[in-house]
Short mmCIF file of C-alpha atoms and ligand atoms in Angstrom, two decimals:
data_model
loop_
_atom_site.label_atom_id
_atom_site.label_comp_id
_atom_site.label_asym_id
_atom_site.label_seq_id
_atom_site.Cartn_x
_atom_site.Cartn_y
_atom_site.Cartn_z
CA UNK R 4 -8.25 13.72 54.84
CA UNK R 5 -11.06 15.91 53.44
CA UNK R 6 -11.69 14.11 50.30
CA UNK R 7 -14.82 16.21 49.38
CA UNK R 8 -12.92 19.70 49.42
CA UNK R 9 -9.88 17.87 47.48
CA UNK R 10 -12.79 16.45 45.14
CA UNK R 11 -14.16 20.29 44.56
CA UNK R 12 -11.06 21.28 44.15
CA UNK R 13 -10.08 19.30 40.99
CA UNK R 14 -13.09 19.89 39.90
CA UNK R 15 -12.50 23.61 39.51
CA UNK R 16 -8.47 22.85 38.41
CA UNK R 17 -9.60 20.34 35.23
CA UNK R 18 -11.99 23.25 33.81
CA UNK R 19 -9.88 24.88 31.62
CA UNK R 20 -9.21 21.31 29.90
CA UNK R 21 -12.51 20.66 28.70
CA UNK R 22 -11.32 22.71 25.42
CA UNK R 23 -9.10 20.15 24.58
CA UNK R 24 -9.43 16.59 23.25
CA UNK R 25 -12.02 14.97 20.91
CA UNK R 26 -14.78 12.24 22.16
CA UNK R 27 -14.86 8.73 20.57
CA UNK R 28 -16.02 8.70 16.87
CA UNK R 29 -15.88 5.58 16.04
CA UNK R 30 -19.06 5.16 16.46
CA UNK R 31 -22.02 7.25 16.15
CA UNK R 32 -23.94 6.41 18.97
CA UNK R 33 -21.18 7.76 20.91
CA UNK R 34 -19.87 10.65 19.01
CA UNK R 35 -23.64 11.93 20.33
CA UNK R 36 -22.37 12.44 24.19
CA UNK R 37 -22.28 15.96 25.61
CA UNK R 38 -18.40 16.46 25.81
CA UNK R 39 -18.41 18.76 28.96
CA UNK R 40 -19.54 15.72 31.41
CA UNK R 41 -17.75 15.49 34.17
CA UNK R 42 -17.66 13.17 37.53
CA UNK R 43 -15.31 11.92 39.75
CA UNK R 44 -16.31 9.07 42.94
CA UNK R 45 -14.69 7.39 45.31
CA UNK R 46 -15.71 4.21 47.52
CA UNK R 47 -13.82 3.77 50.39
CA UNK R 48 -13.92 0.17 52.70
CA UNK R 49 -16.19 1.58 55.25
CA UNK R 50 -18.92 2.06 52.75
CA UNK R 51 -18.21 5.61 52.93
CA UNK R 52 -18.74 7.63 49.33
CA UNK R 53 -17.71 10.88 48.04
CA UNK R 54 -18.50 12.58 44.40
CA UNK R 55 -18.52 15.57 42.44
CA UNK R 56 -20.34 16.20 39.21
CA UNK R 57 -22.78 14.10 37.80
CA UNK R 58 -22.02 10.98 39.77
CA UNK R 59 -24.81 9.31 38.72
CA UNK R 60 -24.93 10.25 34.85
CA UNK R 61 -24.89 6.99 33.23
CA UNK R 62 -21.99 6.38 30.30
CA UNK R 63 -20.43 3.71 28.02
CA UNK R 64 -18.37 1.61 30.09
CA UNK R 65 -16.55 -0.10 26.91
CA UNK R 66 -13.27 -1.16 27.82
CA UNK R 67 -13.81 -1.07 31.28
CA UNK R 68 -16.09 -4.44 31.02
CA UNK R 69 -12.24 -5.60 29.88
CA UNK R 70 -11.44 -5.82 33.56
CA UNK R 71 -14.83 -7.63 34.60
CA UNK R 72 -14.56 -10.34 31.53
CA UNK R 73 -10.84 -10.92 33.02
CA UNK R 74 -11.75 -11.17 36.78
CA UNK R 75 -14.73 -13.81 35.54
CA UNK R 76 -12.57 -15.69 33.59
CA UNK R 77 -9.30 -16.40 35.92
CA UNK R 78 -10.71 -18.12 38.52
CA UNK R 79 -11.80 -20.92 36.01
CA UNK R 80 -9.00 -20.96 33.63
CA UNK R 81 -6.00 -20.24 36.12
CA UNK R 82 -2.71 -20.69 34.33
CA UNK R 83 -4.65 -21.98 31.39
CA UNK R 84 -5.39 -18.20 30.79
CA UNK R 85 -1.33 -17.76 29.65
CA UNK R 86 -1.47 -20.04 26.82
CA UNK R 87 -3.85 -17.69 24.67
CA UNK R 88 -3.14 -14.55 25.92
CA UNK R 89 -0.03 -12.94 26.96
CA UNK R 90 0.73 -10.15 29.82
CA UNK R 91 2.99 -7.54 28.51
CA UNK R 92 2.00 -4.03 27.74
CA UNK R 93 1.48 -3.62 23.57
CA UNK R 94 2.88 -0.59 23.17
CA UNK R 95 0.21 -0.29 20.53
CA UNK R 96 -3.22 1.37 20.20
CA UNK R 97 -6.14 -0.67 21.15
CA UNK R 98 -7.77 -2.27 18.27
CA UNK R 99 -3.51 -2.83 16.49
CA UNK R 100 -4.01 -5.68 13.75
CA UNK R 101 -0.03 -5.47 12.97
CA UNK R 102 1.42 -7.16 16.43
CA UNK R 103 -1.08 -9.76 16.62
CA UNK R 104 -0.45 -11.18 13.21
CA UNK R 105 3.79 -10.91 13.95
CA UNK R 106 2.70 -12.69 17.18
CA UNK R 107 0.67 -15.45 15.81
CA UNK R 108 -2.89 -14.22 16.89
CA UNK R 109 -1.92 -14.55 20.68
CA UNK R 110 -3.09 -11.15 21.88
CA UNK R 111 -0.64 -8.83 23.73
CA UNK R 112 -2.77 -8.97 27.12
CA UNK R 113 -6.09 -8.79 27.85
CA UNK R 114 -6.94 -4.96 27.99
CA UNK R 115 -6.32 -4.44 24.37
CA UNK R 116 -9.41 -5.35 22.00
CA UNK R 117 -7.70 -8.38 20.86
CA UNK R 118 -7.07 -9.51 24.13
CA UNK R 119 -10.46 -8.94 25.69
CA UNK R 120 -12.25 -10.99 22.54
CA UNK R 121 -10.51 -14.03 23.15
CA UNK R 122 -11.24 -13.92 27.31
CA UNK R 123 -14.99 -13.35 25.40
CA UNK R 124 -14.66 -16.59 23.48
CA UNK R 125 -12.99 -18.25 26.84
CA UNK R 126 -16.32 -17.40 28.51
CA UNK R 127 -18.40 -18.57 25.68
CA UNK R 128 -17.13 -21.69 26.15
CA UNK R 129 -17.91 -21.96 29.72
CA UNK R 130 -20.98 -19.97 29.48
CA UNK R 131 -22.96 -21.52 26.43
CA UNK R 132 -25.62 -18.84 24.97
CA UNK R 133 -25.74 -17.37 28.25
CA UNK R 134 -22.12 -15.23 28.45
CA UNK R 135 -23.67 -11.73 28.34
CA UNK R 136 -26.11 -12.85 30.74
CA UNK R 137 -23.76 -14.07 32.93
CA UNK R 138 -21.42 -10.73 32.38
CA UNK R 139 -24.24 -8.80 33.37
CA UNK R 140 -24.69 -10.61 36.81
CA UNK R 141 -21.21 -11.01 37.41
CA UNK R 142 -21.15 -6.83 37.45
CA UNK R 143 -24.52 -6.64 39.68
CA UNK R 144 -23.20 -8.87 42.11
CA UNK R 145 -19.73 -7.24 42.83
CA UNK R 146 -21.79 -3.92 42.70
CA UNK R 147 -24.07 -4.76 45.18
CA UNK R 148 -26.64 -2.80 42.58
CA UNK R 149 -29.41 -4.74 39.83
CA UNK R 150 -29.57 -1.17 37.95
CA UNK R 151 -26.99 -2.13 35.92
CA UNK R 152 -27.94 -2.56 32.28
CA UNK R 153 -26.41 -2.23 28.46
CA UNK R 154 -27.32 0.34 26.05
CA UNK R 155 -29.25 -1.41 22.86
CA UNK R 156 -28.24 1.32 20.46
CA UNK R 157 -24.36 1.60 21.55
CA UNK R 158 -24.19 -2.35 20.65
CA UNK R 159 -26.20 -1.46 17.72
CA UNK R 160 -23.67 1.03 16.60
CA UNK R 161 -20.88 -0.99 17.54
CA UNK R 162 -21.74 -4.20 15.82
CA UNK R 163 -22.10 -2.28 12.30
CA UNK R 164 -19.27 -0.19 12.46
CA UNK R 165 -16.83 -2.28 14.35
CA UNK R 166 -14.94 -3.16 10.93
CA UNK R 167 -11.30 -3.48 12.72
CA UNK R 168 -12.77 -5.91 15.69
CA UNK R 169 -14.25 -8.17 13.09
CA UNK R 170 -10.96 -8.23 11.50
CA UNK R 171 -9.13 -8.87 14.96
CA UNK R 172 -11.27 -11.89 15.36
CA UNK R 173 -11.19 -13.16 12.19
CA UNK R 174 -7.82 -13.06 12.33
CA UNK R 175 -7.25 -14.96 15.64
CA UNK R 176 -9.34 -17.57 14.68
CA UNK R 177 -7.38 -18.03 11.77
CA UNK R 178 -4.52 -18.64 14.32
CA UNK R 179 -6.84 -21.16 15.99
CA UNK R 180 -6.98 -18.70 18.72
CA UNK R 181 -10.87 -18.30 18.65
CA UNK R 182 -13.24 -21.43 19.51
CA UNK R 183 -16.22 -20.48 19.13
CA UNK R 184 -18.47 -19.28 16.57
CA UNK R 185 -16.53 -15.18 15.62
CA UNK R 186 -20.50 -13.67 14.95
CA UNK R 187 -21.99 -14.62 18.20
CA UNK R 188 -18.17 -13.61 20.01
CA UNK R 189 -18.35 -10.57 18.60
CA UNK R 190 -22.30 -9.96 19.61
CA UNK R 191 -21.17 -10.24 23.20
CA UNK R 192 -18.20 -8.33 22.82
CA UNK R 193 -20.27 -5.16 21.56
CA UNK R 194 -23.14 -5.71 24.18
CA UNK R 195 -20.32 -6.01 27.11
CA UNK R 196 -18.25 -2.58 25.74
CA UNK R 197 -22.14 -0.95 25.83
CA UNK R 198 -23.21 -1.68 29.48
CA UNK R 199 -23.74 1.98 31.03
CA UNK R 200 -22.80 2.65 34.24
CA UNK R 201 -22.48 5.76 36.03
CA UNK R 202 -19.02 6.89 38.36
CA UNK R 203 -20.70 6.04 41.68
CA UNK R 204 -21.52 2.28 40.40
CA UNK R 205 -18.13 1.62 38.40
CA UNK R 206 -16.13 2.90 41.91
CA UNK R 207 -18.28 0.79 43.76
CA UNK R 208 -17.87 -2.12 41.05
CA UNK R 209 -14.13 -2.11 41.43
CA UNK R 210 -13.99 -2.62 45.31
CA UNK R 211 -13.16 -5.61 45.32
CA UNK R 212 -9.83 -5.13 43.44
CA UNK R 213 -8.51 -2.88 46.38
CA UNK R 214 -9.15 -5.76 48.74
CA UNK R 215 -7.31 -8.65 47.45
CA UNK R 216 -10.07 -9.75 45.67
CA UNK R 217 -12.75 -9.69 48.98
CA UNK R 218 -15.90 -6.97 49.15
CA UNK R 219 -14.66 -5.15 52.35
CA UNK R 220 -18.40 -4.28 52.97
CA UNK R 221 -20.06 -6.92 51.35
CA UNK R 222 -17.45 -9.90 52.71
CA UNK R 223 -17.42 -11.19 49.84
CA UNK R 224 -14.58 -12.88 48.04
CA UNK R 225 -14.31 -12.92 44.27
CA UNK R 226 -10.93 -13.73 43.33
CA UNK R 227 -7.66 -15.22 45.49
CA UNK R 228 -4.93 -12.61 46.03
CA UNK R 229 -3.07 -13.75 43.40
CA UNK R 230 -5.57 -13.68 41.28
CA UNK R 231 -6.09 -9.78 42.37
CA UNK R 232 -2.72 -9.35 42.29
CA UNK R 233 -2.02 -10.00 38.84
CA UNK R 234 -5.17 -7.98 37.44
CA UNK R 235 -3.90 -5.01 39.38
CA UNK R 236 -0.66 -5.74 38.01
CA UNK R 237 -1.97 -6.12 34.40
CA UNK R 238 -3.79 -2.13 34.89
CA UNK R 239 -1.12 -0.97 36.03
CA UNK R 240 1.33 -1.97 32.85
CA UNK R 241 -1.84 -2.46 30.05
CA UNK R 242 -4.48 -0.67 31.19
CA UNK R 243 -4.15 2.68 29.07
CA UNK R 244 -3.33 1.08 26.18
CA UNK R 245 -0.07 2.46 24.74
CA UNK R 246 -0.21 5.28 26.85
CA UNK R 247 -0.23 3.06 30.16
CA UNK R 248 3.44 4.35 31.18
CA UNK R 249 2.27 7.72 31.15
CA UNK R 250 -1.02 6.93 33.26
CA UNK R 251 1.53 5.10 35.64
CA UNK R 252 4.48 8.37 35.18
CA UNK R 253 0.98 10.80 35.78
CA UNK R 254 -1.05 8.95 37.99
CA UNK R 255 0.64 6.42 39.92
CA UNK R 256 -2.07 3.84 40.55
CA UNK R 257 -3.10 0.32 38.66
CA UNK R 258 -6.04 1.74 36.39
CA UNK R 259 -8.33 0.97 33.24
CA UNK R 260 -9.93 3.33 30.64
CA UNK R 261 -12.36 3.14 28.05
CA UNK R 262 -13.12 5.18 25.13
CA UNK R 263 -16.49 6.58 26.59
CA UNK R 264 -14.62 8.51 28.88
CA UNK R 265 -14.23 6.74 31.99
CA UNK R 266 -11.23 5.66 33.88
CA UNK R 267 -11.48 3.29 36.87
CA UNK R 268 -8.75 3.27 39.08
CA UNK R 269 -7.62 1.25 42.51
CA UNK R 270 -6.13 2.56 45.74
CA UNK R 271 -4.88 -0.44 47.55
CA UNK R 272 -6.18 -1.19 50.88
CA UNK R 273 -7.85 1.93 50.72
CA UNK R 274 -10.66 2.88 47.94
CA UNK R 275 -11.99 2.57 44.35
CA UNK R 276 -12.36 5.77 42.18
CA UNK R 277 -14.05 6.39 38.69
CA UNK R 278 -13.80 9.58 36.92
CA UNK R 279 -15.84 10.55 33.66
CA UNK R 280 -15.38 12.88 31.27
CA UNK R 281 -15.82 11.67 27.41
CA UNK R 282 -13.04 13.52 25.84
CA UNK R 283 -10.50 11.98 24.55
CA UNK R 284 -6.76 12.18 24.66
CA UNK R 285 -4.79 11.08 21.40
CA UNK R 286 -4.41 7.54 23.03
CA UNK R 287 -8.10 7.20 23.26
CA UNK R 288 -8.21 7.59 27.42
CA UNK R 289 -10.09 10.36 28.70
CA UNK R 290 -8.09 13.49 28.75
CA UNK R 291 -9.47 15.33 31.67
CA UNK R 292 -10.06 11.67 33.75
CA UNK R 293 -6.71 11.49 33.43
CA UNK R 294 -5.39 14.85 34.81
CA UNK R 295 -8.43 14.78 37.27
CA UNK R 296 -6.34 11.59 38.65
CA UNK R 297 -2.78 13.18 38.26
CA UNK R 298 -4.35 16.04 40.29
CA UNK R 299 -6.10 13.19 43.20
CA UNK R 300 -2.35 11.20 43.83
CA UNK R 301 -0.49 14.65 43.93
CA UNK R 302 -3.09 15.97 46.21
CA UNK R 303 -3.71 13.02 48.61
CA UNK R 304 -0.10 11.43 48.25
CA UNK R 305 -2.00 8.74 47.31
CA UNK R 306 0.19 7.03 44.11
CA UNK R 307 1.82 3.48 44.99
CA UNK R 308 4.93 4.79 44.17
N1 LIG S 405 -15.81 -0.78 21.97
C1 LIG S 405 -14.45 -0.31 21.85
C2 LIG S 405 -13.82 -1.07 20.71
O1 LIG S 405 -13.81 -2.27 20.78
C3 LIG S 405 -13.70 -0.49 23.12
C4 LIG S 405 -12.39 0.22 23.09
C5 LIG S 405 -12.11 1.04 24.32
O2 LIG S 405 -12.98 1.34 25.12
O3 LIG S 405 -10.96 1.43 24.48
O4 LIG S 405 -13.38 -0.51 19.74
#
């Protein structure tokens, strides 16, 4: 298959889009971005790459780092994992308050905001004063890559504006849900959503998760294949938030957004992609990722289903 000329292709398809949707403004730092960005990569087994756009234009991962914090943390809780977090799709928008109060501050999964903190305060345990660190390596090593880094004014921004995410974690640890100390969660929370990564190093990240859980170049092996299993499982059905049955209906393939724009999605036995673009659909996922995806499975026949 000539994934370049299908790559150029969608490139010139999703152009008319860029008039629509509205990039993240919950924060300042990232209401900033220029909204026409655009890039799309793929990382197949063999090591071979393909891009178009500005493949290596770094952005705000944000919810992305969801899948990362996830992958570190079920290999050392295992089943544990299911007593403080669930694994059904919300059906709400990311940062919801109302569920996780009706459901006794144990999150819907771990994709939503909710979710993700408490896999945070799951590490922090573990981790001791040295989570973020640890985050940070986790990424380089199933990147191959020790570029990767966070972006000191995104946390900035996020940690005095992120009013509702204060409030989810207060809440949970009302429900005894949260261990440790909610500030210094919540400090590597922000710093995790604000690691910047560009397409090519996010589609290279996410390898692994095509594989079963091994680095087909690096040999690698980073979870078990249940383990992978049940992450690709959990993108698939909570990855887009509550618009993760129309990612699935559009797309076809287990995936995960985040509100700077960038959507990482797995081919199984096959490749990695990321796509960039940092406006946003009403559901907070990237509006022209998105149909830049729909256009790759119709294209390549590529969708699981
Ligand atoms: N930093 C964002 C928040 O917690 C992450 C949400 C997202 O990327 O969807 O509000």
């Amino acid at each position: 298959m000539n994934y370049q000329k299908i790559l150029e292709e969608i490139k010139k398809e999703i152009k008319p889009l860029f008039k629509d949707g509205k990039v993240a403004d919950y924060i300042p730092a990232l209401k900033r971005v220029k909204p026409t960005h655009f890039a799309m990569s793929l990382q197949l087994f063999n090591g071979a790459t393909y891009s178009v756009g500005e493949e290596n234009c770094k952005f705000s991962i944000q919810s992305i780092s969801k899948v990362f914090t996830y992958a570190m943390a079920l290999p050392i809780y295992k089943k544990e994992i299911y007593k403080r977090i669930n694994h059904e799709p919300s059906g709400n928008p990311f940062n919801s308050l109302v569920q996780l109060e009706y459901e006794n501050g144990i999150p819907r999964n771990p994709f939503i905001n909710a979710g993700a903190i408490v896999i945070t305060d799951m590490l922090e345990s573990v981790y001791k004063g040295k989570t973020f660190s640890k985050i940070l390596e986790y990424i380089k090593e199933v990147s191959d890559n020790n570029e990767i880094d966070y972006d000191k004014e995104v946390a900035l921004s996020e940690s005095q504006f992120g009013f509702r995410n204060i409030a989810l974690v207060n809440m949970m640890k009302s429900f005894t849900n949260i261990s440790n100390d909610t500030t210094k969660v919540m400090d590597i929370y922000f710093k995790q959503c604000s690691i910047s990564m560009s397409t090519k190093e996010l589609s290279r990240a996410v390898l692994y998760l095509a594989n079963h859980g091994v680095d087909p170049i690096t040999k690698k092996r980073f979870l078990n294949e249940s383990q992978a299993k049940r992450l690709n499982s959990l993108m698939l059905t909570c990855g887009h938030y509550d618009a993760s049955g129309d990612f699935a209906f559009r797309v076809g393939l287990p995936g995960k957004s985040g509100v700077g724009g960038g959507i990482v999605a797995i081919v199984p036995n096959l490749m990695s992609i990321c796509v960039w673009s940092p406006k946003l659909n009403d559901k907070g996922n990237s509006l022209v990722g998105t149909k830049a995806l729909e256009l790759f499975t119709t294209k390549t026949r590529l969708s699981i289903f």
